mmCIF file of C-alpha atoms and ligand atoms in Angstrom:
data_model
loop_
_atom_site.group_PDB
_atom_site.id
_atom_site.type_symbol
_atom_site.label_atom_id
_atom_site.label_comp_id
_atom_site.label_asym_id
_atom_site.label_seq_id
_atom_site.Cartn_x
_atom_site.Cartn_y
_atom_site.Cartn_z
ATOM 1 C CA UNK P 1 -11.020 3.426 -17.950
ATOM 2 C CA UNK P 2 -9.912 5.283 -14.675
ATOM 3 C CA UNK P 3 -7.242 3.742 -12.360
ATOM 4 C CA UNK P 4 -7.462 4.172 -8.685
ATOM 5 C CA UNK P 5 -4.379 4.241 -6.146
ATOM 6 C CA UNK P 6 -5.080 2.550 -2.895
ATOM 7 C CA UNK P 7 -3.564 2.598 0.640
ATOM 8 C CA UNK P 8 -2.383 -0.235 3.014
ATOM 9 C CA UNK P 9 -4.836 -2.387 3.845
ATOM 10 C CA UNK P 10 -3.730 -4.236 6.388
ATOM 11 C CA UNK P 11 -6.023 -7.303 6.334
ATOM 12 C CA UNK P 12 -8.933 -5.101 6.359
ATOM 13 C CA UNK P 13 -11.409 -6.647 4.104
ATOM 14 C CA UNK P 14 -14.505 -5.422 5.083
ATOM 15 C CA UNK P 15 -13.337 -1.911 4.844
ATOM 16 C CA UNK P 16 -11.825 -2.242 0.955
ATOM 17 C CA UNK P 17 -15.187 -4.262 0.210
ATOM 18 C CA UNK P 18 -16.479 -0.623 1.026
ATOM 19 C CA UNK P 19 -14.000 1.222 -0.212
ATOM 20 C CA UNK P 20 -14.382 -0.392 -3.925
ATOM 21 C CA UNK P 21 -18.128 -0.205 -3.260
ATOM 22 C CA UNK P 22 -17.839 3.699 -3.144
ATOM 23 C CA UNK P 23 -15.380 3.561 -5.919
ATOM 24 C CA UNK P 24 -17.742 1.903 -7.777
ATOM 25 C CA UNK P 25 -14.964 -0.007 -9.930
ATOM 26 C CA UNK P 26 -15.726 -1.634 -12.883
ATOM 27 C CA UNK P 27 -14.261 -3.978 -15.375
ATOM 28 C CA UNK P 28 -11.562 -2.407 -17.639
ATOM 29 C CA UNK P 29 -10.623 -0.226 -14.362
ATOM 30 C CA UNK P 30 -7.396 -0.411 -13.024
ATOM 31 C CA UNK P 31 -6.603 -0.684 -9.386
ATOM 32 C CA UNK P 32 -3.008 -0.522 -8.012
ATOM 33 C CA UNK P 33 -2.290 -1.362 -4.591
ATOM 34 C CA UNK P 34 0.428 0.139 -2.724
ATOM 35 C CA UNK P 35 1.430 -2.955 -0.356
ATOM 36 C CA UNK P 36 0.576 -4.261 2.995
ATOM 37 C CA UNK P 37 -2.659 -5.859 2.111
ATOM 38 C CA UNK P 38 -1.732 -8.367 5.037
ATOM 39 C CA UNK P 39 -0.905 -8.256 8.741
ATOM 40 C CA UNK P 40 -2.292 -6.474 11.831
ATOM 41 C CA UNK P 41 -5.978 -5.933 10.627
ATOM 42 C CA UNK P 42 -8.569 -9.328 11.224
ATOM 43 C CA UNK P 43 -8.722 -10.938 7.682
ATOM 44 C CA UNK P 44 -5.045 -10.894 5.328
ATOM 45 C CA UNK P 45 -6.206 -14.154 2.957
ATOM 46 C CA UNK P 46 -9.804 -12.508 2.614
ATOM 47 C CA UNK P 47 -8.013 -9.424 1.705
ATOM 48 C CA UNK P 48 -6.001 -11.445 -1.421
ATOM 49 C CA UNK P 49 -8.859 -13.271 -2.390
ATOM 50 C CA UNK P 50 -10.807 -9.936 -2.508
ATOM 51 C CA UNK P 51 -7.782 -8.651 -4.943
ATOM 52 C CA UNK P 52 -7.927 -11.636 -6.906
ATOM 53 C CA UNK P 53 -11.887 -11.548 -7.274
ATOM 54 C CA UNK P 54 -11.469 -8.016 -8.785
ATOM 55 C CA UNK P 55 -9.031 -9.560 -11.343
ATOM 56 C CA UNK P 56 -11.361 -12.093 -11.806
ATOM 57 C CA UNK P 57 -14.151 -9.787 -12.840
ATOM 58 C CA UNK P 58 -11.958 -7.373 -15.209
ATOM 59 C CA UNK P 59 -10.223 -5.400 -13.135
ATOM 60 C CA UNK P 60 -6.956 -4.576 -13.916
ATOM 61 C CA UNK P 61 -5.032 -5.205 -10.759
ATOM 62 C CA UNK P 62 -1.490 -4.301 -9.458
ATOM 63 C CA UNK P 63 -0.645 -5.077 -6.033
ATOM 64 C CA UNK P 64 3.072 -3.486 -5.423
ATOM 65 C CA UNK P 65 4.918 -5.514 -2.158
ATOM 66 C CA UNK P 66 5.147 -3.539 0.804
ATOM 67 C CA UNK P 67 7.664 -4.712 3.800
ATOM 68 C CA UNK P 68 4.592 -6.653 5.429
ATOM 69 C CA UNK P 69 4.829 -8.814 2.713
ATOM 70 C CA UNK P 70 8.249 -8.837 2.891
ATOM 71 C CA UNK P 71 8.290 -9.888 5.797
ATOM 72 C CA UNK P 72 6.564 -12.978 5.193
ATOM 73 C CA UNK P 73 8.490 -13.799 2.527
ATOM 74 C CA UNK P 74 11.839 -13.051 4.723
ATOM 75 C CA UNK P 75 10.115 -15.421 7.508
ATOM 76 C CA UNK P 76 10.233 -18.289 5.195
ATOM 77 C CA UNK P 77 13.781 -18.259 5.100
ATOM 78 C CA UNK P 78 14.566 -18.974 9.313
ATOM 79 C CA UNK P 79 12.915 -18.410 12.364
ATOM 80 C CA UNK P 80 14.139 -15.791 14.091
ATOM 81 C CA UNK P 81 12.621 -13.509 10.746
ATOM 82 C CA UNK P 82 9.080 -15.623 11.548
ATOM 83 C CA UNK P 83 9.394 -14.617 14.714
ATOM 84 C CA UNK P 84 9.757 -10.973 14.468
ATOM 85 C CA UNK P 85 7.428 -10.811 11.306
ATOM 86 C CA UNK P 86 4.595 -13.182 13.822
ATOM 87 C CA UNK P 87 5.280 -11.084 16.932
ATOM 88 C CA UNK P 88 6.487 -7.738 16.750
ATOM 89 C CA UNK P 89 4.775 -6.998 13.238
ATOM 90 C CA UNK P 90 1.158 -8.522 13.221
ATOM 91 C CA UNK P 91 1.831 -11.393 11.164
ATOM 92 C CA UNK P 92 -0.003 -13.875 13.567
ATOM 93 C CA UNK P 93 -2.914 -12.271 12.724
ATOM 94 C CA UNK P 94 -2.146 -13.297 8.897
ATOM 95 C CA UNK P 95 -1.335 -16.449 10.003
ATOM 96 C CA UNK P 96 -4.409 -17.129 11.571
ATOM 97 C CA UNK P 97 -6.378 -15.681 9.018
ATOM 98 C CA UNK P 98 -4.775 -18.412 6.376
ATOM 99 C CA UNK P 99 -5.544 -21.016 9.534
ATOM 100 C CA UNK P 100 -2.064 -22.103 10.137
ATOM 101 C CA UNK P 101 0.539 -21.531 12.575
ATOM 102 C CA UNK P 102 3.521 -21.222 10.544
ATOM 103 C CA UNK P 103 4.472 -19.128 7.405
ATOM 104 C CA UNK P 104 5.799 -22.507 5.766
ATOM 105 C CA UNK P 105 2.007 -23.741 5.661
ATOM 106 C CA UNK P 106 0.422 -20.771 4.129
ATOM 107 C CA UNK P 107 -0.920 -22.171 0.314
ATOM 108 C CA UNK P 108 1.836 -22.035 -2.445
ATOM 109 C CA UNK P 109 -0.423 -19.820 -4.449
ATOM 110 C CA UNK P 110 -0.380 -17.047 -1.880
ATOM 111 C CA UNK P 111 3.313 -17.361 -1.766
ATOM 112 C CA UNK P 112 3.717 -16.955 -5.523
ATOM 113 C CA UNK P 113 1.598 -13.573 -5.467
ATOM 114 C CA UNK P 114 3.610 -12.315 -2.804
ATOM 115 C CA UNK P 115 6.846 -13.392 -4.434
ATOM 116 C CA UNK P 116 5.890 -11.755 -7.595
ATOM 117 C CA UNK P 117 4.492 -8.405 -6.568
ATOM 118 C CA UNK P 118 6.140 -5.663 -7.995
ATOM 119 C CA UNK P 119 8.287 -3.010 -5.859
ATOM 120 C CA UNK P 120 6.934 0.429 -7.791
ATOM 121 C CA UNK P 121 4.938 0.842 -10.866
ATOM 122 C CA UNK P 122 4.577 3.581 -13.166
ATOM 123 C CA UNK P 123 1.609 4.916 -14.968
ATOM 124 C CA UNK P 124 0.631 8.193 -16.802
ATOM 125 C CA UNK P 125 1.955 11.348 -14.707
ATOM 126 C CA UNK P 126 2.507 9.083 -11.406
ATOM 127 C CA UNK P 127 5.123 6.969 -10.221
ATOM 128 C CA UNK P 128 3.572 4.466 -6.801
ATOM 129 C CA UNK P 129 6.100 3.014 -4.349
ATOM 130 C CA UNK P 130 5.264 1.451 -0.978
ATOM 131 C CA UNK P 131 7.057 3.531 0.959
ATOM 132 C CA UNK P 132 9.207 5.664 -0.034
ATOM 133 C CA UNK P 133 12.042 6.743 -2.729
ATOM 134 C CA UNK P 134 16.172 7.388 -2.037
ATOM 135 C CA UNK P 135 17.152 10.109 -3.880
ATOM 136 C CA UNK P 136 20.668 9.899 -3.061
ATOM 137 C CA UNK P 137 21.376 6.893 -4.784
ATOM 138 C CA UNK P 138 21.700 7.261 -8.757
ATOM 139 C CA UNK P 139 18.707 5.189 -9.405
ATOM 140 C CA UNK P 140 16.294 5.724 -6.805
ATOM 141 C CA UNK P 141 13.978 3.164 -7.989
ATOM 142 C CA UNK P 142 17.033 0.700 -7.421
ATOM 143 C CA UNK P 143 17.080 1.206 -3.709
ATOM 144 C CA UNK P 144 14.957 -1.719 -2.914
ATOM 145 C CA UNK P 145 15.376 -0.924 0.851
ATOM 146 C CA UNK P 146 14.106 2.525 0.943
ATOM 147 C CA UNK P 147 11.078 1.613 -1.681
ATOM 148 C CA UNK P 148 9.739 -0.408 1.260
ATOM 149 C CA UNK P 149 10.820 0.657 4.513
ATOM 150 C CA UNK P 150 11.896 4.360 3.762
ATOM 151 C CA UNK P 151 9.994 7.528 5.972
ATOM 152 C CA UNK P 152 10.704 10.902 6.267
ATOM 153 C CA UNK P 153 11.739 11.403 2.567
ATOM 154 C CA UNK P 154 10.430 14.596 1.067
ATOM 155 C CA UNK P 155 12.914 17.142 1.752
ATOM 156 C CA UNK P 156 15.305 15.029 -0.759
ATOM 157 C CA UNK P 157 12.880 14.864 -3.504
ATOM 158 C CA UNK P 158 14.669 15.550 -6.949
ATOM 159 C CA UNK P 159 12.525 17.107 -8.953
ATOM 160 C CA UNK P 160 14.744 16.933 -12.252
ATOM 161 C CA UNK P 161 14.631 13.232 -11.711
ATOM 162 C CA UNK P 162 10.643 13.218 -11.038
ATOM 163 C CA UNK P 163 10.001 15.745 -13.946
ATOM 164 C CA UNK P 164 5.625 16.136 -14.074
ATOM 165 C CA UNK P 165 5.162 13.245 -11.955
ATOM 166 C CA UNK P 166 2.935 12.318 -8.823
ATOM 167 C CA UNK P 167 4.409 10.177 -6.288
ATOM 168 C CA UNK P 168 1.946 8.043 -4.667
ATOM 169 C CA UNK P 169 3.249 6.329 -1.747
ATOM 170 C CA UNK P 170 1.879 4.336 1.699
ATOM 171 C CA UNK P 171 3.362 2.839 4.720
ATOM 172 C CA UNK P 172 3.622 5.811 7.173
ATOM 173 C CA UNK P 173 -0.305 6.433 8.893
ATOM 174 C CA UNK P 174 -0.702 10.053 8.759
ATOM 175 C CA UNK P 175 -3.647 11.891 9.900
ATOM 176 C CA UNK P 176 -6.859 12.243 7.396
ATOM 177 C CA UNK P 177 -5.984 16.210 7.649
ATOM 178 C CA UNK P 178 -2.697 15.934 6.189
ATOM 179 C CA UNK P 179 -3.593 13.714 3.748
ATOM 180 C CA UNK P 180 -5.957 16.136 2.488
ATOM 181 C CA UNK P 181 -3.069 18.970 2.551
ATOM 182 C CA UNK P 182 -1.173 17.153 0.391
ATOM 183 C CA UNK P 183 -3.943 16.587 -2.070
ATOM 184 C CA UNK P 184 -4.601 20.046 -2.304
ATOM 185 C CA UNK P 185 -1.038 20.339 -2.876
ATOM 186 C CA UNK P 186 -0.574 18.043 -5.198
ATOM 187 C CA UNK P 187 0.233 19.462 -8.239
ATOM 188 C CA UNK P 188 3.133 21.861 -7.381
ATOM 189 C CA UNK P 189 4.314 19.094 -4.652
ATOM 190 C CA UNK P 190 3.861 16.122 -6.422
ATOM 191 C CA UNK P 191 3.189 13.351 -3.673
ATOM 192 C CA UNK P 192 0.483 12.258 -1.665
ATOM 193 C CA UNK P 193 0.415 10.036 0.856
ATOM 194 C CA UNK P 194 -2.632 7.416 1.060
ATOM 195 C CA UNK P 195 -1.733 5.854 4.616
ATOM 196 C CA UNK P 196 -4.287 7.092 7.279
ATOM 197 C CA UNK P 197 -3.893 3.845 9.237
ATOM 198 C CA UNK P 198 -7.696 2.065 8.711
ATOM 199 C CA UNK P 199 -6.134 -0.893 10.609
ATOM 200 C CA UNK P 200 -5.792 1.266 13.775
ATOM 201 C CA UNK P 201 -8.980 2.649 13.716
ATOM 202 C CA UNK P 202 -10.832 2.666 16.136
ATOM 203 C CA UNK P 203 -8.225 3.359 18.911
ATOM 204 C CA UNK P 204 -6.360 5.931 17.250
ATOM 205 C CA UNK P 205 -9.348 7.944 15.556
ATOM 206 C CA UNK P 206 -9.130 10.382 17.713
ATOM 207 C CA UNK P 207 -5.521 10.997 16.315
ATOM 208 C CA UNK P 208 -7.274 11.194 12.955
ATOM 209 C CA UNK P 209 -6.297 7.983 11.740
ATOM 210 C CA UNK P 210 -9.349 5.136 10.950
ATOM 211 C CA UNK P 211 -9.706 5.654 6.817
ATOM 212 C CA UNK P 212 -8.725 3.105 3.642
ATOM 213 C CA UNK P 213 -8.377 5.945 1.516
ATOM 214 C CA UNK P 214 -7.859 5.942 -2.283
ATOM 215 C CA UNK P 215 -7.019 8.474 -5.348
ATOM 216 C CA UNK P 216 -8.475 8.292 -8.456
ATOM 217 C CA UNK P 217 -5.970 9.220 -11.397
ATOM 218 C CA UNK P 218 -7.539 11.008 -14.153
ATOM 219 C CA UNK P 219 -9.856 13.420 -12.204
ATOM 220 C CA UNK P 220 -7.458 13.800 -9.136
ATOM 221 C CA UNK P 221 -10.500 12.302 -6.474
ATOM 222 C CA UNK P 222 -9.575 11.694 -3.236
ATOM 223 C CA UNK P 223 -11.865 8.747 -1.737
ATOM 224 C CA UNK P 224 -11.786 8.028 2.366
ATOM 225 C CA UNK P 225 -13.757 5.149 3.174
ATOM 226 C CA UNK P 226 -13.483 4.858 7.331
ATOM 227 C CA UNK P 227 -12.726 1.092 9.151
ATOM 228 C CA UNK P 228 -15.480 -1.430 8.887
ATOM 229 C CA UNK P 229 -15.132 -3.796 11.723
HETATM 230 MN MN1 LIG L 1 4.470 -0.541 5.247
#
């Protein structure tokens, strides 16, 4: 029963219809989202209702929160949070998708899944966070903050701490070409990023950005499916 990481999806539905389409996920698989299924890309709700459809055939799902989603949660609480989440982070796009213009009118149910996603999740030999881990505090998994907002964290990895796991991680686009670096990498570096930016395709594909990529645990597969408008 494999288990397949995925990358932010960023309202992208068309592409992860594709994506598990070349996956070819079944029931009794597991996948595990690493946050921002919503904002910037054309279709956020279609993107949950796609995650929930999986659940609803079988599929194992775990969908960790990634600051997008924190974001709307933070822009229930006052307006000037709506307003940066709506303006400055693509959440009008998730708003329209849902058909409303105002966090506080998105359905209850949507609200709970976002309230309850977890912020990392650990299975056998890998450890998936959003963004990123703080290895100067005592518990990195207890820096909230850095789990989803954190970049530019490598050189601090403690490997005592991470013993023979893989970190899988989103939230920073990085070109295809890296990404496939650090899969070749992976088992003396022990991360991989699966952020390669499918929302910006295609205006930033010649930057190498444009894929929904995914990793599949047990046999190590690295999966790019590129955007489908
Ligand atoms: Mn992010």
């Amino acid at each position: 029963m494999p288990t397949y990481f995925v990358g932010d999806v960023h309202g992208c539905r068309q592409t992860l219809l594709a994506l598990l389409k070349q996956l070819e996920i079944k029931a009794g698989d597991t996948a595990v989202f690493l946050g921002d299924l919503i904002d910037r890309g054309p279709d956020s709700k279609g993107v949950v209702d796609t995650v929930w459809q999986l659940r609803a055939v079988g599929i194992r799902v775990v969908s960790l929160r990634g600051n997008h989603e924190q974001m709307l949660l933070n822009a229930l609480e006052d307006a000037d949070s709506e307003e940066r989440w709506c303006y400055h982070n693509g959440g009008q796009k998730a708003l329209e998708s849902f058909g409303v213009s105002s966090v506080g009118c998105i359905p209850a149910e949507y609200l709970r899944f976002f309230e309850g996603m977890p912020l990392w999740y650990e299975t056998e030999g890998y450890l998936c966070v959003h963004a990123g881990l703080n290895f100067r505090a005592s518990d990195p998994l207890s820096d909230t903050h850095a789990l989803l907002w954190l970049r530019h964290w490598y050189d601090d990895i403690d490997y005592t701490w991470l013993r023979n796991r893989i970190l899988i991680h989103g939230h920073t686009p990085i070109p295809l070409q890296i990404i496939e670096e650090q899969h070749l990498h992976l088992t003396h570096q022990q991360y991989l990023n699966l952020d390669n930016g499918c929302v910006y395709a295609p205006a930033y594909s010649s930057q190498g950005l444009g894929h929904l990529m995914a990793l599949r645990a047990d046999t190590q597969q690295l999966f790019a499916q590129p955007f489908v408008g």
